[in-house]
Amino acid sequence: MKALLISDRNEIIDFTTHLLKKNGFDIIHYRWIIKALDNIEEIKPDIVVLSAYEFPRHWKTLAGFVQSGIGGFDVKVYLYDNQPLSEEEAQKAEKLGMFDFLNDFAGENLAYAEVESADEKNIETENQIQNQNELEQESNNLCETSAETEVQVAITNPQNGFIYYTSGKYFAEDDFAKIHNSESKFSAGQFIKYLSLFDGDKVISCSAFVENTENDFINLKLKDYYEKEV
């Protein structure tokens, strides 16, 4: 069994590594979540472990992409944190099918504070403030009555099969998406077999045609929907 551990904090790395090995997992470790996303399809882990406070925005993106089938099927995502999530964040984690690492691997009564320094507490406090600000921004962006939705995007390049991560806007009523294409990876007329859009709550997986390109954007007409909601 393989576990993908994503963390830049040594106390998390040391502690989770011990428990994962104890439970029979081979560990693949990344310190940067974007690098982990780039390689998750190749890794095909059985579980993923990361911290919501280290990656206050990207943990939802990763969970959404995992649920869409990128990186394998039945991949379990575990959040590792010593403090409970806010009610809103906990609801998002539940919708995305995430698990609590400490409950499942270390027991509910584990005192993580024993390995936490004062400096690390300050870092977590700053991350919580940043997380709250991002949640407020997401709430504004993801209003259900809006004609457009800000999304994170995973798109497979039909020329080489590589997954390209970017962002853009989704127009549900028109089955249309406008996404960033700063590296000119796509051109008009191309058929995209696999495309995943994640709005922080739901995942949409589908195919698409590239209608045209303009400046640093490409316009996509969405076709067959594989999955519309997680």
Coordinates of C-alpha atoms in Angstrom, one line a residue:
M1 CA 0.0 0.0 0.0
K2 CA 1.2 3.5 -0.8
A3 CA 0.6 6.7 1.2
L4 CA 1.2 10.1 -0.3
L5 CA 2.3 12.5 2.5
I6 CA 2.3 16.3 1.7
S7 CA 3.9 18.5 4.4
D8 CA 6.7 20.9 4.9
R9 CA 6.7 20.6 8.7
N10 CA 9.2 18.2 10.2
E11 CA 7.0 17.4 13.3
I12 CA 4.2 16.3 11.0
I13 CA 6.5 14.4 8.7
D14 CA 8.2 12.5 11.6
F15 CA 5.0 11.7 13.4
T16 CA 2.8 10.6 10.5
T17 CA 5.7 8.6 8.9
H18 CA 6.0 6.5 12.0
L19 CA 2.2 5.7 12.1
L20 CA 1.9 5.1 8.4
K21 CA 4.9 2.7 8.4
K22 CA 3.4 1.0 11.5
N23 CA 0.2 0.4 9.5
G24 CA 2.1 -1.1 6.5
F25 CA 2.3 1.8 4.1
D26 CA 5.2 2.7 1.8
I27 CA 5.5 6.5 1.9
I28 CA 6.0 9.0 -0.9
H29 CA 6.6 12.5 0.5
Y30 CA 6.3 15.9 -1.1
R31 CA 6.8 19.2 0.6
W32 CA 4.8 21.2 -2.0
I33 CA 1.2 20.3 -2.9
I34 CA 1.4 21.5 -6.5
K35 CA 4.2 19.1 -7.2
A36 CA 2.2 16.3 -5.6
L37 CA -0.8 17.2 -7.8
D38 CA 1.5 17.1 -10.9
N39 CA 2.5 13.5 -10.0
I40 CA -0.5 12.0 -8.4
E41 CA -1.7 10.2 -11.5
E42 CA 1.6 8.4 -11.8
I43 CA 1.9 7.7 -8.0
K44 CA -1.7 6.2 -7.7
P45 CA -1.6 6.3 -3.9
D46 CA -4.0 4.4 -1.6
I47 CA -4.3 7.3 0.8
V48 CA -3.2 11.0 0.8
V49 CA -2.3 12.8 4.1
L50 CA -2.0 16.6 4.3
S51 CA -2.8 19.5 6.6
A52 CA -5.7 21.9 6.1
Y53 CA -3.7 24.6 8.0
E54 CA -0.6 24.2 5.9
F55 CA -2.6 24.3 2.7
P56 CA -5.8 26.3 3.6
R57 CA -7.0 26.6 0.0
H58 CA -5.4 23.7 -1.9
W59 CA -6.5 20.8 0.3
K60 CA -10.0 21.2 -1.2
T61 CA -8.6 21.4 -4.7
L62 CA -6.6 18.2 -4.2
A63 CA -9.5 16.4 -2.6
G64 CA -11.8 17.4 -5.5
F65 CA -9.3 16.2 -8.1
V66 CA -8.8 12.9 -6.2
Q67 CA -12.6 12.4 -6.1
S68 CA -12.8 12.9 -9.9
G69 CA -10.7 9.8 -10.5
I70 CA -7.3 11.5 -11.1
G71 CA -4.7 9.3 -9.4
G72 CA -6.8 6.2 -9.1
F73 CA -10.1 5.1 -7.6
D74 CA -11.1 4.7 -4.0
V75 CA -8.2 6.9 -2.9
K76 CA -8.8 8.1 0.7
V77 CA -7.8 11.6 1.7
Y78 CA -6.9 12.3 5.4
L79 CA -6.6 15.7 7.0
Y80 CA -3.9 16.0 9.7
D81 CA -4.5 18.8 12.2
N82 CA -4.5 19.2 16.0
Q83 CA -7.3 21.7 16.0
P84 CA -10.9 21.1 14.7
L85 CA -12.0 22.7 11.4
S86 CA -14.6 25.4 11.4
E87 CA -18.1 24.2 10.9
E88 CA -18.1 25.4 7.3
E89 CA -14.8 23.7 6.5
A90 CA -15.8 20.5 8.2
Q91 CA -18.9 20.4 6.1
K92 CA -16.8 20.8 2.9
A93 CA -14.4 18.0 4.1
E94 CA -17.4 15.7 4.7
K95 CA -18.8 16.4 1.2
L96 CA -15.4 15.6 -0.3
G97 CA -15.3 12.3 1.6
M98 CA -12.3 13.2 3.7
F99 CA -11.1 11.4 6.9
D100 CA -9.5 12.5 10.2
F101 CA -5.9 11.2 10.3
L102 CA -5.6 11.4 14.1
N103 CA -8.8 9.6 14.8
D104 CA -8.1 6.7 12.3
F105 CA -4.3 6.3 12.9
A106 CA -3.5 7.6 16.3
G107 CA -6.6 7.6 18.4
E108 CA -8.9 10.4 19.5
N109 CA -7.0 11.2 22.7
L110 CA -3.6 11.8 21.2
A111 CA -2.0 15.1 22.5
Y112 CA -0.4 16.5 19.4
A113 CA 0.4 19.6 21.4
E114 CA 3.4 17.8 22.9
V115 CA 5.4 18.2 19.7
E116 CA 4.2 21.7 18.8
S117 CA 6.4 24.7 19.4
A118 CA 5.3 28.2 20.1
D119 CA 6.5 29.4 16.7
E120 CA 4.4 26.7 15.0
K121 CA 1.3 27.8 17.0
N122 CA 1.9 31.3 15.6
I123 CA 2.2 29.9 12.1
E124 CA -1.1 28.0 12.5
T125 CA -2.9 31.1 13.9
E126 CA -1.7 33.1 10.8
N127 CA -2.9 30.4 8.5
Q128 CA -6.3 30.3 10.2
I129 CA -6.7 34.0 9.6
Q130 CA -5.6 33.5 5.9
N131 CA -8.0 30.6 5.7
Q132 CA -10.9 32.6 6.9
N133 CA -10.2 35.4 4.5
E134 CA -10.1 32.9 1.6
L135 CA -13.3 31.4 2.7
E136 CA -15.0 34.8 2.7
Q137 CA -13.7 35.3 -0.8
E138 CA -14.8 31.9 -1.9
S139 CA -18.3 32.6 -0.6
N140 CA -18.5 35.6 -2.7
N141 CA -17.2 33.8 -5.8
L142 CA -19.4 30.8 -5.5
C143 CA -22.8 32.4 -5.1
E144 CA -25.3 30.0 -6.6
T145 CA -27.2 32.8 -8.4
S146 CA -24.0 34.0 -10.2
A147 CA -23.8 33.4 -14.0
E148 CA -20.2 32.4 -13.6
T149 CA -18.2 30.4 -11.1
E150 CA -14.5 30.7 -10.3
V151 CA -12.9 27.2 -10.6
Q152 CA -9.7 25.3 -10.3
V153 CA -9.1 23.2 -13.4
A154 CA -7.3 19.9 -14.2
I155 CA -7.1 19.3 -18.0
T156 CA -5.4 16.5 -19.9
N157 CA -3.4 17.6 -22.8
P158 CA -4.4 15.4 -25.8
Q159 CA -1.0 15.7 -27.4
N160 CA 1.1 14.2 -24.6
G161 CA -1.3 13.0 -22.0
F162 CA 0.1 15.3 -19.3
I163 CA -2.3 16.9 -16.8
Y164 CA -2.2 20.7 -16.8
Y165 CA -3.5 22.6 -13.7
T166 CA -4.9 26.0 -14.1
S167 CA -7.9 28.2 -13.1
G168 CA -10.8 29.9 -14.9
K169 CA -14.5 30.5 -15.0
Y170 CA -17.4 28.0 -15.5
F171 CA -20.7 29.1 -17.1
A172 CA -23.1 26.3 -16.1
E173 CA -26.1 27.5 -18.2
D174 CA -24.0 27.6 -21.4
D175 CA -21.9 24.5 -20.8
F176 CA -18.9 26.7 -21.3
A177 CA -15.6 27.4 -19.5
K178 CA -13.0 30.1 -20.0
I179 CA -9.6 29.0 -18.6
H180 CA -6.1 30.4 -18.4
N181 CA -3.7 29.1 -21.0
S182 CA -0.5 31.1 -20.4
E183 CA 1.8 28.4 -21.8
S184 CA -0.2 27.9 -25.1
K185 CA -0.7 24.2 -24.4
F186 CA -3.9 24.0 -26.4
S187 CA -5.2 25.2 -29.8
A188 CA -8.6 25.8 -31.5
G189 CA -10.4 22.6 -32.6
Q190 CA -8.7 20.2 -30.1
F191 CA -10.9 17.6 -28.4
I192 CA -10.2 17.3 -24.6
K193 CA -11.3 13.9 -23.3
Y194 CA -10.7 14.6 -19.6
L195 CA -11.5 17.9 -17.9
S196 CA -12.2 18.5 -14.2
L197 CA -13.6 21.7 -12.7
F198 CA -13.6 22.3 -8.9
D199 CA -15.3 25.2 -7.3
G200 CA -14.3 24.5 -3.7
D201 CA -17.4 22.3 -3.1
K202 CA -18.3 20.3 -6.2
V203 CA -16.4 18.6 -9.0
I204 CA -17.5 18.5 -12.6
S205 CA -15.8 16.0 -14.9
C206 CA -16.4 16.1 -18.6
S207 CA -15.0 16.2 -22.1
A208 CA -14.8 19.5 -24.1
F209 CA -13.8 21.1 -27.4
V210 CA -11.5 24.1 -27.7
E211 CA -13.6 26.6 -29.5
N212 CA -10.9 29.3 -29.8
T213 CA -8.0 30.9 -28.0
E214 CA -7.7 34.6 -27.0
N215 CA -4.7 36.2 -25.4
D216 CA -3.9 34.0 -22.4
F217 CA -7.3 32.2 -22.3
I218 CA -9.0 29.3 -24.1
N219 CA -12.7 29.0 -24.5
L220 CA -14.1 25.4 -24.0
K221 CA -17.5 24.0 -25.0
L222 CA -18.3 21.3 -22.5
K223 CA -19.7 18.0 -23.9
D224 CA -20.2 14.7 -22.2
Y225 CA -20.4 14.9 -18.4
Y226 CA -18.8 12.0 -16.6
E227 CA -19.6 13.4 -13.1
K228 CA -21.3 16.7 -12.1
E229 CA -21.2 16.6 -8.3
V230 CA -19.3 15.0 -5.4

